[in-house]
């Protein structure tokens, strides 16, 4: 309802992160006719960590090793394949450490299995030892003018 109200008062809607409900956005766009220049299809890639990693790999970009995990049994298999350390993440909706669990040992696996969240669809990612994480933002306007925004360093503590 709030998104519909915003759309009815706006000439266009944009989004800046992946945690936007693409189905709701598509319905509001169709219902109100509001312009969504980024489209909605982009969210099918960016809002799902498995889709995102597969998209990157399809386009020749490297990613850490990963496995889809939809059950406790699949977690056990994924840990055997990827080893330790790893991070279990929700496929969608998580951010900045929310919806993430360190998997560094058999004890971590046991703890996760004991408190397995209902209906969890997750991805297990092999931990990457990195020096820093940066964000690169690129935009393109309706005249195909591309702009590179200043590169920023992301600083995290405990995810």
Short mmCIF file of C-alpha atoms in Angstrom, two decimals:
data_model
loop_
_atom_site.label_atom_id
_atom_site.label_comp_id
_atom_site.label_asym_id
_atom_site.label_seq_id
_atom_site.Cartn_x
_atom_site.Cartn_y
_atom_site.Cartn_z
CA UNK A 1 0.00 0.00 0.00
CA UNK A 2 2.83 2.40 0.86
CA UNK A 3 4.64 1.66 -2.40
CA UNK A 4 1.42 2.21 -4.37
CA UNK A 5 0.89 5.53 -2.61
CA UNK A 6 4.47 6.57 -3.36
CA UNK A 7 4.12 5.53 -7.01
CA UNK A 8 0.90 7.52 -7.40
CA UNK A 9 2.72 10.64 -6.17
CA UNK A 10 5.86 10.10 -8.24
CA UNK A 11 6.96 10.41 -11.83
CA UNK A 12 9.38 7.54 -11.44
CA UNK A 13 10.73 5.08 -8.88
CA UNK A 14 14.29 3.86 -8.50
CA UNK A 15 15.95 1.50 -6.06
CA UNK A 16 19.49 1.35 -4.75
CA UNK A 17 19.76 -2.09 -3.19
CA UNK A 18 18.61 -5.63 -3.93
CA UNK A 19 16.18 -6.15 -1.06
CA UNK A 20 13.19 -4.80 -2.95
CA UNK A 21 10.26 -7.14 -3.50
CA UNK A 22 10.30 -7.47 -7.27
CA UNK A 23 6.79 -8.94 -7.47
CA UNK A 24 5.30 -6.04 -5.50
CA UNK A 25 7.29 -3.51 -7.54
CA UNK A 26 6.09 -5.08 -10.81
CA UNK A 27 2.45 -5.06 -9.66
CA UNK A 28 2.67 -1.42 -8.54
CA UNK A 29 4.34 -0.43 -11.79
CA UNK A 30 1.62 -2.15 -13.81
CA UNK A 31 -1.19 -0.76 -11.66
CA UNK A 32 0.00 2.85 -11.53
CA UNK A 33 2.02 3.15 -14.74
CA UNK A 34 4.90 4.72 -12.81
CA UNK A 35 8.23 4.65 -14.63
CA UNK A 36 10.84 2.28 -13.13
CA UNK A 37 13.91 3.04 -15.28
CA UNK A 38 15.99 0.20 -13.85
CA UNK A 39 13.25 -2.26 -14.61
CA UNK A 40 12.32 -5.16 -12.39
CA UNK A 41 14.23 -8.00 -14.10
CA UNK A 42 17.54 -6.81 -12.62
CA UNK A 43 16.21 -7.74 -9.18
CA UNK A 44 15.82 -11.39 -10.21
CA UNK A 45 19.62 -11.51 -10.37
CA UNK A 46 20.67 -9.21 -7.54
CA UNK A 47 18.09 -10.28 -4.95
CA UNK A 48 19.11 -13.95 -5.02
CA UNK A 49 22.69 -14.86 -4.09
CA UNK A 50 22.61 -18.08 -6.14
CA UNK A 51 21.28 -16.31 -9.24
CA UNK A 52 23.83 -13.55 -8.73
CA UNK A 53 26.82 -15.91 -8.49
CA UNK A 54 25.65 -17.92 -11.50
CA UNK A 55 25.15 -14.68 -13.47
CA UNK A 56 28.68 -13.53 -12.62
CA UNK A 57 30.19 -16.88 -13.58
CA UNK A 58 28.22 -16.95 -16.84
CA UNK A 59 29.81 -13.60 -17.68
CA UNK A 60 33.33 -14.80 -16.91
CA UNK A 61 33.69 -13.20 -13.49
CA UNK A 62 35.18 -15.23 -10.66
CA UNK A 63 33.28 -16.00 -7.47
CA UNK A 64 34.07 -17.98 -4.40
CA UNK A 65 33.02 -21.63 -4.45
CA UNK A 66 29.45 -22.08 -3.26
CA UNK A 67 26.62 -24.56 -2.90
CA UNK A 68 22.85 -24.24 -2.60
CA UNK A 69 21.61 -25.43 0.79
CA UNK A 70 17.90 -26.07 1.31
CA UNK A 71 18.02 -28.58 4.14
CA UNK A 72 20.21 -29.80 7.00
CA UNK A 73 21.23 -32.80 4.85
CA UNK A 74 22.34 -30.46 2.06
CA UNK A 75 24.40 -28.45 4.56
CA UNK A 76 26.33 -31.59 5.52
CA UNK A 77 27.05 -32.37 1.85
CA UNK A 78 28.04 -28.76 1.07
CA UNK A 79 30.44 -28.61 4.01
CA UNK A 80 32.11 -31.82 2.81
CA UNK A 81 32.48 -30.30 -0.67
CA UNK A 82 33.65 -26.82 0.33
CA UNK A 83 35.35 -27.42 3.67
CA UNK A 84 36.05 -24.87 6.39
CA UNK A 85 35.90 -21.94 6.83
CA UNK A 86 32.63 -21.04 5.14
CA UNK A 87 29.64 -18.77 5.60
CA UNK A 88 26.02 -19.91 5.38
CA UNK A 89 23.82 -17.10 4.09
CA UNK A 90 20.16 -16.72 3.31
CA UNK A 91 19.64 -16.72 -0.45
CA UNK A 92 17.69 -13.48 -0.20
CA UNK A 93 16.84 -10.81 2.30
CA UNK A 94 20.01 -10.91 4.38
CA UNK A 95 22.48 -8.05 4.63
CA UNK A 96 25.38 -6.79 6.75
CA UNK A 97 25.63 -9.98 8.78
CA UNK A 98 21.89 -10.58 9.14
CA UNK A 99 20.93 -14.01 7.86
CA UNK A 100 24.55 -15.21 8.01
CA UNK A 101 26.24 -17.89 10.09
CA UNK A 102 29.94 -18.70 10.32
CA UNK A 103 30.67 -22.35 9.62
CA UNK A 104 34.25 -22.85 10.79
CA UNK A 105 34.10 -26.31 12.39
CA UNK A 106 32.06 -29.46 12.86
CA UNK A 107 30.72 -27.87 16.05
CA UNK A 108 29.37 -24.93 14.02
CA UNK A 109 27.65 -27.42 11.70
CA UNK A 110 26.15 -29.25 14.68
CA UNK A 111 24.93 -25.96 16.21
CA UNK A 112 23.36 -24.91 12.90
CA UNK A 113 21.62 -28.26 12.48
CA UNK A 114 20.16 -27.97 15.98
CA UNK A 115 18.68 -24.53 15.33
CA UNK A 116 17.87 -24.86 11.62
CA UNK A 117 15.49 -22.01 10.69
CA UNK A 118 12.16 -23.10 9.26
CA UNK A 119 11.99 -22.86 5.44
CA UNK A 120 15.60 -21.72 5.16
CA UNK A 121 16.91 -21.52 1.60
CA UNK A 122 20.60 -20.76 1.87
CA UNK A 123 23.92 -20.68 0.12
CA UNK A 124 27.16 -21.93 1.63
CA UNK A 125 30.09 -19.87 0.44
CA UNK A 126 33.72 -20.79 0.87
CA UNK A 127 35.35 -18.08 3.00
CA UNK A 128 37.68 -15.81 1.06
CA UNK A 129 40.71 -14.32 2.76
CA UNK A 130 40.73 -10.79 1.36
CA UNK A 131 42.55 -7.55 2.03
CA UNK A 132 39.57 -5.25 1.51
CA UNK A 133 36.12 -5.03 0.00
CA UNK A 134 35.12 -2.18 -2.27
CA UNK A 135 31.91 -1.07 -3.96
CA UNK A 136 31.80 0.16 -7.52
CA UNK A 137 28.67 1.99 -8.64
CA UNK A 138 27.98 2.61 -12.31
CA UNK A 139 24.88 4.25 -13.71
CA UNK A 140 23.51 4.90 -17.18
CA UNK A 141 20.88 7.46 -18.04
CA UNK A 142 18.24 7.36 -20.76
CA UNK A 143 20.72 8.91 -23.21
CA UNK A 144 23.19 6.03 -22.62
CA UNK A 145 25.57 8.31 -20.74
CA UNK A 146 27.56 6.16 -18.29
CA UNK A 147 28.85 7.52 -15.01
CA UNK A 148 31.30 5.83 -12.65
CA UNK A 149 30.77 6.94 -9.07
CA UNK A 150 33.66 7.19 -6.59
CA UNK A 151 34.88 3.79 -5.45
CA UNK A 152 34.29 3.24 -1.76
CA UNK A 153 35.83 0.85 0.70
CA UNK A 154 33.43 -1.17 2.83
CA UNK A 155 34.50 -1.70 6.40
CA UNK A 156 32.93 -4.62 8.25
CA UNK A 157 33.34 -5.97 11.73
CA UNK A 158 32.04 -9.50 12.42
CA UNK A 159 30.41 -9.58 8.95
#
